[in-house]
PDB file of C-alpha atoms in Angstrom:
ATOM      1  CA  UNK A 578       0.000  -0.013   0.071  1.00  0.00           C
ATOM      2  CA  UNK A 579       1.358   3.405  -1.023  1.00  0.00           C
ATOM      3  CA  UNK A 580       0.490   6.837   0.362  1.00  0.00           C
ATOM      4  CA  UNK A 581       0.881  10.027  -1.690  1.00  0.00           C
ATOM      5  CA  UNK A 582       0.416  13.493  -0.133  1.00  0.00           C
ATOM      6  CA  UNK A 583      -2.112  15.389  -2.270  1.00  0.00           C
ATOM      7  CA  UNK A 584      -2.774  18.427  -0.308  1.00  0.00           C
ATOM      8  CA  UNK A 585      -0.554  19.988   2.428  1.00  0.00           C
ATOM      9  CA  UNK A 586      -1.645  21.696   5.704  1.00  0.00           C
ATOM     10  CA  UNK A 587      -1.044  25.102   4.119  1.00  0.00           C
ATOM     11  CA  UNK A 588      -3.126  24.304   0.980  1.00  0.00           C
ATOM     12  CA  UNK A 589      -5.900  22.953   3.236  1.00  0.00           C
ATOM     13  CA  UNK A 590      -5.907  26.313   5.175  1.00  0.00           C
ATOM     14  CA  UNK A 591      -6.296  28.298   1.949  1.00  0.00           C
ATOM     15  CA  UNK A 592      -8.993  25.985   0.650  1.00  0.00           C
ATOM     16  CA  UNK A 593     -11.021  26.442   4.047  1.00  0.00           C
ATOM     17  CA  UNK A 594     -10.706  30.227   3.808  1.00  0.00           C
ATOM     18  CA  UNK A 595     -12.068  30.192   0.250  1.00  0.00           C
ATOM     19  CA  UNK A 596     -14.906  27.922   1.162  1.00  0.00           C
ATOM     20  CA  UNK A 597     -15.652  30.246   4.185  1.00  0.00           C
ATOM     21  CA  UNK A 598     -15.691  33.320   1.838  1.00  0.00           C
ATOM     22  CA  UNK A 599     -17.974  31.410  -0.670  1.00  0.00           C
ATOM     23  CA  UNK A 600     -20.392  30.716   2.194  1.00  0.00           C
ATOM     24  CA  UNK A 601     -20.406  34.436   3.186  1.00  0.00           C
ATOM     25  CA  UNK A 602     -21.095  35.528  -0.496  1.00  0.00           C
ATOM     26  CA  UNK A 603     -24.244  33.281  -0.536  1.00  0.00           C
ATOM     27  CA  UNK A 604     -25.448  33.608   3.121  1.00  0.00           C
ATOM     28  CA  UNK A 605     -24.213  36.988   4.250  1.00  0.00           C
ATOM     29  CA  UNK A 606     -25.417  37.340   7.860  1.00  0.00           C
ATOM     30  CA  UNK A 607     -26.266  33.542   8.441  1.00  0.00           C
ATOM     31  CA  UNK A 608     -29.627  34.492  10.260  1.00  0.00           C
ATOM     32  CA  UNK A 609     -31.531  31.864   8.234  1.00  0.00           C
ATOM     33  CA  UNK A 610     -28.594  29.492   7.595  1.00  0.00           C
ATOM     34  CA  UNK A 611     -27.481  26.490   9.699  1.00  0.00           C
ATOM     35  CA  UNK A 612     -24.333  24.357   9.202  1.00  0.00           C
ATOM     36  CA  UNK A 613     -24.606  20.621   9.647  1.00  0.00           C
ATOM     37  CA  UNK A 614     -21.544  18.465   9.895  1.00  0.00           C
ATOM     38  CA  UNK A 615     -22.086  14.918   8.708  1.00  0.00           C
ATOM     39  CA  UNK A 616     -20.875  12.320  11.280  1.00  0.00           C
ATOM     40  CA  UNK A 617     -18.285  11.146  11.658  1.00  0.00           C
ATOM     41  CA  UNK A 618     -15.540  13.029   9.568  1.00  0.00           C
ATOM     42  CA  UNK A 619     -17.587  16.000   8.358  1.00  0.00           C
ATOM     43  CA  UNK A 620     -17.601  17.426  11.900  1.00  0.00           C
ATOM     44  CA  UNK A 621     -13.910  18.294  11.755  1.00  0.00           C
ATOM     45  CA  UNK A 622     -14.429  20.237   8.696  1.00  0.00           C
ATOM     46  CA  UNK A 623     -17.608  21.979  10.034  1.00  0.00           C
ATOM     47  CA  UNK A 624     -15.803  23.075  13.093  1.00  0.00           C
ATOM     48  CA  UNK A 625     -13.031  24.557  11.143  1.00  0.00           C
ATOM     49  CA  UNK A 626     -15.320  26.389   8.783  1.00  0.00           C
ATOM     50  CA  UNK A 627     -17.341  27.727  11.850  1.00  0.00           C
ATOM     51  CA  UNK A 628     -14.115  28.916  13.589  1.00  0.00           C
ATOM     52  CA  UNK A 629     -12.965  30.689  10.444  1.00  0.00           C
ATOM     53  CA  UNK A 630     -16.373  32.345   9.978  1.00  0.00           C
ATOM     54  CA  UNK A 631     -16.370  33.524  13.651  1.00  0.00           C
ATOM     55  CA  UNK A 632     -12.640  34.529  14.092  1.00  0.00           C
ATOM     56  CA  UNK A 633     -11.548  35.782  10.778  1.00  0.00           C
ATOM     57  CA  UNK A 634     -14.872  37.185   9.433  1.00  0.00           C
ATOM     58  CA  UNK A 635     -16.780  38.016  12.535  1.00  0.00           C
ATOM     59  CA  UNK A 636     -19.862  36.320  11.311  1.00  0.00           C
ATOM     60  CA  UNK A 637     -21.401  36.146  14.922  1.00  0.00           C
ATOM     61  CA  UNK A 638     -24.690  34.113  14.473  1.00  0.00           C
ATOM     62  CA  UNK A 639     -23.284  30.790  13.034  1.00  0.00           C
ATOM     63  CA  UNK A 640     -25.393  27.713  14.126  1.00  0.00           C
ATOM     64  CA  UNK A 641     -23.651  24.383  13.793  1.00  0.00           C
ATOM     65  CA  UNK A 642     -24.940  20.992  14.476  1.00  0.00           C
ATOM     66  CA  UNK A 643     -23.832  17.414  13.889  1.00  0.00           C
ATOM     67  CA  UNK A 644     -25.837  14.748  12.022  1.00  0.00           C
ATOM     68  CA  UNK A 645     -25.462  10.994  12.561  1.00  0.00           C
ATOM     69  CA  UNK A 646     -26.551   9.149   9.405  1.00  0.00           C
ATOM     70  CA  UNK A 647     -25.710   5.695  10.530  1.00  0.00           C
ATOM     71  CA  UNK A 648     -29.211   4.148  10.606  1.00  0.00           C
ATOM     72  CA  UNK A 649     -30.316   5.933   7.442  1.00  0.00           C
ATOM     73  CA  UNK A 650     -27.705   4.497   5.278  1.00  0.00           C
ATOM     74  CA  UNK A 651     -28.709   1.878   2.459  1.00  0.00           C
ATOM     75  CA  UNK A 652     -25.721  -0.239   3.447  1.00  0.00           C
ATOM     76  CA  UNK A 653     -26.562  -0.272   7.120  1.00  0.00           C
ATOM     77  CA  UNK A 654     -26.919  -4.108   7.421  1.00  0.00           C
ATOM     78  CA  UNK A 655     -25.099  -5.201   4.310  1.00  0.00           C
ATOM     79  CA  UNK A 656     -21.527  -5.264   5.467  1.00  0.00           C
ATOM     80  CA  UNK A 657     -19.731  -7.646   7.701  1.00  0.00           C
ATOM     81  CA  UNK A 658     -18.362  -4.927   9.828  1.00  0.00           C
ATOM     82  CA  UNK A 659     -20.737  -3.601  12.361  1.00  0.00           C
ATOM     83  CA  UNK A 660     -21.264   0.113  11.964  1.00  0.00           C
ATOM     84  CA  UNK A 661     -21.142   2.314  15.000  1.00  0.00           C
ATOM     85  CA  UNK A 662     -23.648   5.087  15.726  1.00  0.00           C
ATOM     86  CA  UNK A 663     -22.301   8.605  16.350  1.00  0.00           C
ATOM     87  CA  UNK A 664     -24.278  11.229  18.178  1.00  0.00           C
ATOM     88  CA  UNK A 665     -26.601  13.820  16.533  1.00  0.00           C
ATOM     89  CA  UNK A 666     -26.307  17.181  18.057  1.00  0.00           C
ATOM     90  CA  UNK A 667     -28.720  19.483  16.616  1.00  0.00           C
ATOM     91  CA  UNK A 668     -30.198  22.065  19.176  1.00  0.00           C
ATOM     92  CA  UNK A 669     -32.098  24.215  16.687  1.00  0.00           C
ATOM     93  CA  UNK A 670     -34.993  23.785  14.291  1.00  0.00           C
ATOM     94  CA  UNK A 671     -34.184  23.484  10.568  1.00  0.00           C
ATOM     95  CA  UNK A 672     -37.805  24.265   9.581  1.00  0.00           C
ATOM     96  CA  UNK A 673     -37.606  26.854   6.819  1.00  0.00           C
ATOM     97  CA  UNK A 674     -33.774  27.342   7.207  1.00  0.00           C
ATOM     98  CA  UNK A 675     -31.068  27.192   4.617  1.00  0.00           C
ATOM     99  CA  UNK A 676     -29.088  24.024   5.548  1.00  0.00           C
ATOM    100  CA  UNK A 677     -25.556  23.563   4.492  1.00  0.00           C
ATOM    101  CA  UNK A 678     -24.535  20.079   4.791  1.00  0.00           C
ATOM    102  CA  UNK A 679     -20.646  19.621   5.389  1.00  0.00           C
ATOM    103  CA  UNK A 680     -18.646  16.607   4.670  1.00  0.00           C
ATOM    104  CA  UNK A 681     -14.941  15.946   4.098  1.00  0.00           C
ATOM    105  CA  UNK A 682     -15.142  13.695   1.016  1.00  0.00           C
ATOM    106  CA  UNK A 683     -17.984  13.308  -1.519  1.00  0.00           C
ATOM    107  CA  UNK A 684     -17.554   9.815  -3.030  1.00  0.00           C
ATOM    108  CA  UNK A 685     -20.594   7.761  -4.094  1.00  0.00           C
ATOM    109  CA  UNK A 686     -23.256  10.224  -2.894  1.00  0.00           C
ATOM    110  CA  UNK A 687     -24.758   7.616  -0.412  1.00  0.00           C
ATOM    111  CA  UNK A 688     -23.767   9.433   2.842  1.00  0.00           C
ATOM    112  CA  UNK A 689     -25.549  12.681   1.578  1.00  0.00           C
ATOM    113  CA  UNK A 690     -28.581  10.800   0.432  1.00  0.00           C
ATOM    114  CA  UNK A 691     -28.788   9.317   4.032  1.00  0.00           C
ATOM    115  CA  UNK A 692     -28.434  12.908   5.435  1.00  0.00           C
ATOM    116  CA  UNK A 693     -31.174  14.182   3.267  1.00  0.00           C
ATOM    117  CA  UNK A 694     -33.445  11.585   4.927  1.00  0.00           C
ATOM    118  CA  UNK A 695     -32.113  12.068   8.343  1.00  0.00           C
ATOM    119  CA  UNK A 696     -32.571  15.856   8.356  1.00  0.00           C
ATOM    120  CA  UNK A 697     -36.351  15.592   7.898  1.00  0.00           C
ATOM    121  CA  UNK A 698     -36.588  14.442  11.566  1.00  0.00           C
ATOM    122  CA  UNK A 699     -35.637  18.016  12.592  1.00  0.00           C
ATOM    123  CA  UNK A 700     -38.014  19.878  10.201  1.00  0.00           C
ATOM    124  CA  UNK A 701     -38.357  20.812   6.587  1.00  0.00           C
ATOM    125  CA  UNK A 702     -35.551  22.928   5.422  1.00  0.00           C
ATOM    126  CA  UNK A 703     -36.123  25.726   2.786  1.00  0.00           C
ATOM    127  CA  UNK A 704     -33.055  24.631   0.969  1.00  0.00           C
ATOM    128  CA  UNK A 705     -30.106  22.256   1.429  1.00  0.00           C
ATOM    129  CA  UNK A 706     -26.655  22.855  -0.017  1.00  0.00           C
ATOM    130  CA  UNK A 707     -23.404  20.838   0.302  1.00  0.00           C
ATOM    131  CA  UNK A 708     -19.971  21.727   1.107  1.00  0.00           C
ATOM    132  CA  UNK A 709     -17.406  19.213   0.613  1.00  0.00           C
ATOM    133  CA  UNK A 710     -13.553  19.438   0.909  1.00  0.00           C
ATOM    134  CA  UNK A 711     -12.730  16.596  -1.590  1.00  0.00           C
ATOM    135  CA  UNK A 712     -15.108  15.877  -4.641  1.00  0.00           C
ATOM    136  CA  UNK A 713     -14.244  12.480  -6.140  1.00  0.00           C
ATOM    137  CA  UNK A 714     -16.431  13.225  -9.176  1.00  0.00           C
ATOM    138  CA  UNK A 715     -16.040   9.903 -11.075  1.00  0.00           C
ATOM    139  CA  UNK A 716     -17.136   7.747  -8.263  1.00  0.00           C
ATOM    140  CA  UNK A 717     -20.665   8.831  -7.941  1.00  0.00           C
ATOM    141  CA  UNK A 718     -23.639   6.339  -7.652  1.00  0.00           C
ATOM    142  CA  UNK A 719     -26.228   9.010  -7.066  1.00  0.00           C
ATOM    143  CA  UNK A 720     -26.900  12.245  -8.883  1.00  0.00           C
ATOM    144  CA  UNK A 721     -25.543  14.365  -6.080  1.00  0.00           C
ATOM    145  CA  UNK A 722     -23.091  17.342  -6.619  1.00  0.00           C
ATOM    146  CA  UNK A 723     -21.522  19.799  -4.237  1.00  0.00           C
ATOM    147  CA  UNK A 724     -22.463  23.545  -4.121  1.00  0.00           C
ATOM    148  CA  UNK A 725     -19.025  24.392  -2.535  1.00  0.00           C
ATOM    149  CA  UNK A 726     -16.069  22.260  -3.484  1.00  0.00           C
ATOM    150  CA  UNK A 727     -12.636  22.375  -1.956  1.00  0.00           C
ATOM    151  CA  UNK A 728     -10.880  20.278  -4.642  1.00  0.00           C
ATOM    152  CA  UNK A 729     -11.639  17.685  -7.208  1.00  0.00           C
ATOM    153  CA  UNK A 730      -9.660  14.544  -7.082  1.00  0.00           C
ATOM    154  CA  UNK A 731      -9.839  11.974  -9.653  1.00  0.00           C
ATOM    155  CA  UNK A 732      -9.005   8.704  -7.838  1.00  0.00           C
ATOM    156  CA  UNK A 733      -9.375   5.445  -9.807  1.00  0.00           C
ATOM    157  CA  UNK A 734      -9.741   1.787  -9.286  1.00  0.00           C
ATOM    158  CA  UNK A 735      -9.163   1.108  -5.554  1.00  0.00           C
ATOM    159  CA  UNK A 736      -7.444   4.348  -4.718  1.00  0.00           C
ATOM    160  CA  UNK A 737      -8.752   5.991  -1.562  1.00  0.00           C
ATOM    161  CA  UNK A 738      -8.661   9.595  -0.574  1.00  0.00           C
ATOM    162  CA  UNK A 739      -7.984  10.085   3.211  1.00  0.00           C
ATOM    163  CA  UNK A 740      -8.339  13.395   4.993  1.00  0.00           C
ATOM    164  CA  UNK A 741      -6.187  13.845   8.186  1.00  0.00           C
ATOM    165  CA  UNK A 742      -7.053  16.401  10.645  1.00  0.00           C
ATOM    166  CA  UNK A 743      -4.778  17.634  13.345  1.00  0.00           C
ATOM    167  CA  UNK A 744      -7.565  17.109  15.987  1.00  0.00           C
ATOM    168  CA  UNK A 745      -7.868  13.432  15.087  1.00  0.00           C
ATOM    169  CA  UNK A 746      -4.806  12.244  13.314  1.00  0.00           C
ATOM    170  CA  UNK A 747      -2.300  14.799  14.525  1.00  0.00           C
ATOM    171  CA  UNK A 748      -1.673  16.508  11.162  1.00  0.00           C
ATOM    172  CA  UNK A 749      -3.652  18.352   8.451  1.00  0.00           C
ATOM    173  CA  UNK A 750      -3.062  16.529   5.122  1.00  0.00           C
ATOM    174  CA  UNK A 751      -4.816  14.830   2.416  1.00  0.00           C
ATOM    175  CA  UNK A 752      -3.450  11.595   1.027  1.00  0.00           C
ATOM    176  CA  UNK A 753      -4.149   9.305  -1.952  1.00  0.00           C
ATOM    177  CA  UNK A 754      -3.819   5.779  -0.886  1.00  0.00           C
ATOM    178  CA  UNK A 755      -3.260   2.939  -3.395  1.00  0.00           C
ATOM    179  CA  UNK A 756      -3.546  -0.652  -2.547  1.00  0.00           C
TER     180      UNK A 756
END
């Protein structure tokens, strides 16, 4: 198995600031917008985006929640590996809000499809958008596309894209892993 660095910590920081600016362009004051990090790995990206909005751009009213999609996945009982549920933390109503789903890697689209179903338990959003750090555009099984994209990566065959966050893996980096 080989591992190749695709995006460094400095590049990740630049991409995150660009994504935050794009959100500001489309949501200005964030009064009617909520950010939802898709569990488990989208929460790291969502936390970073919120921090940038608050600290660098003084957007004061940013609501952030975390959505567990484990039991909404279409492959929930198909694999041999037992899936472990995460915790949903949404302490606001999404009814008539503009929801921005945040996930680290958009691969087949199945996680986002599960998120679309799961979010309905918290109300009916006015609109749902998708922000993703990595878009693996040639791997989609469902017709789902991001509104905000950090970088497109064309991984083929059995290659995987792995995002490392300093909060979890001790470094900010994105790798292409070949088996």
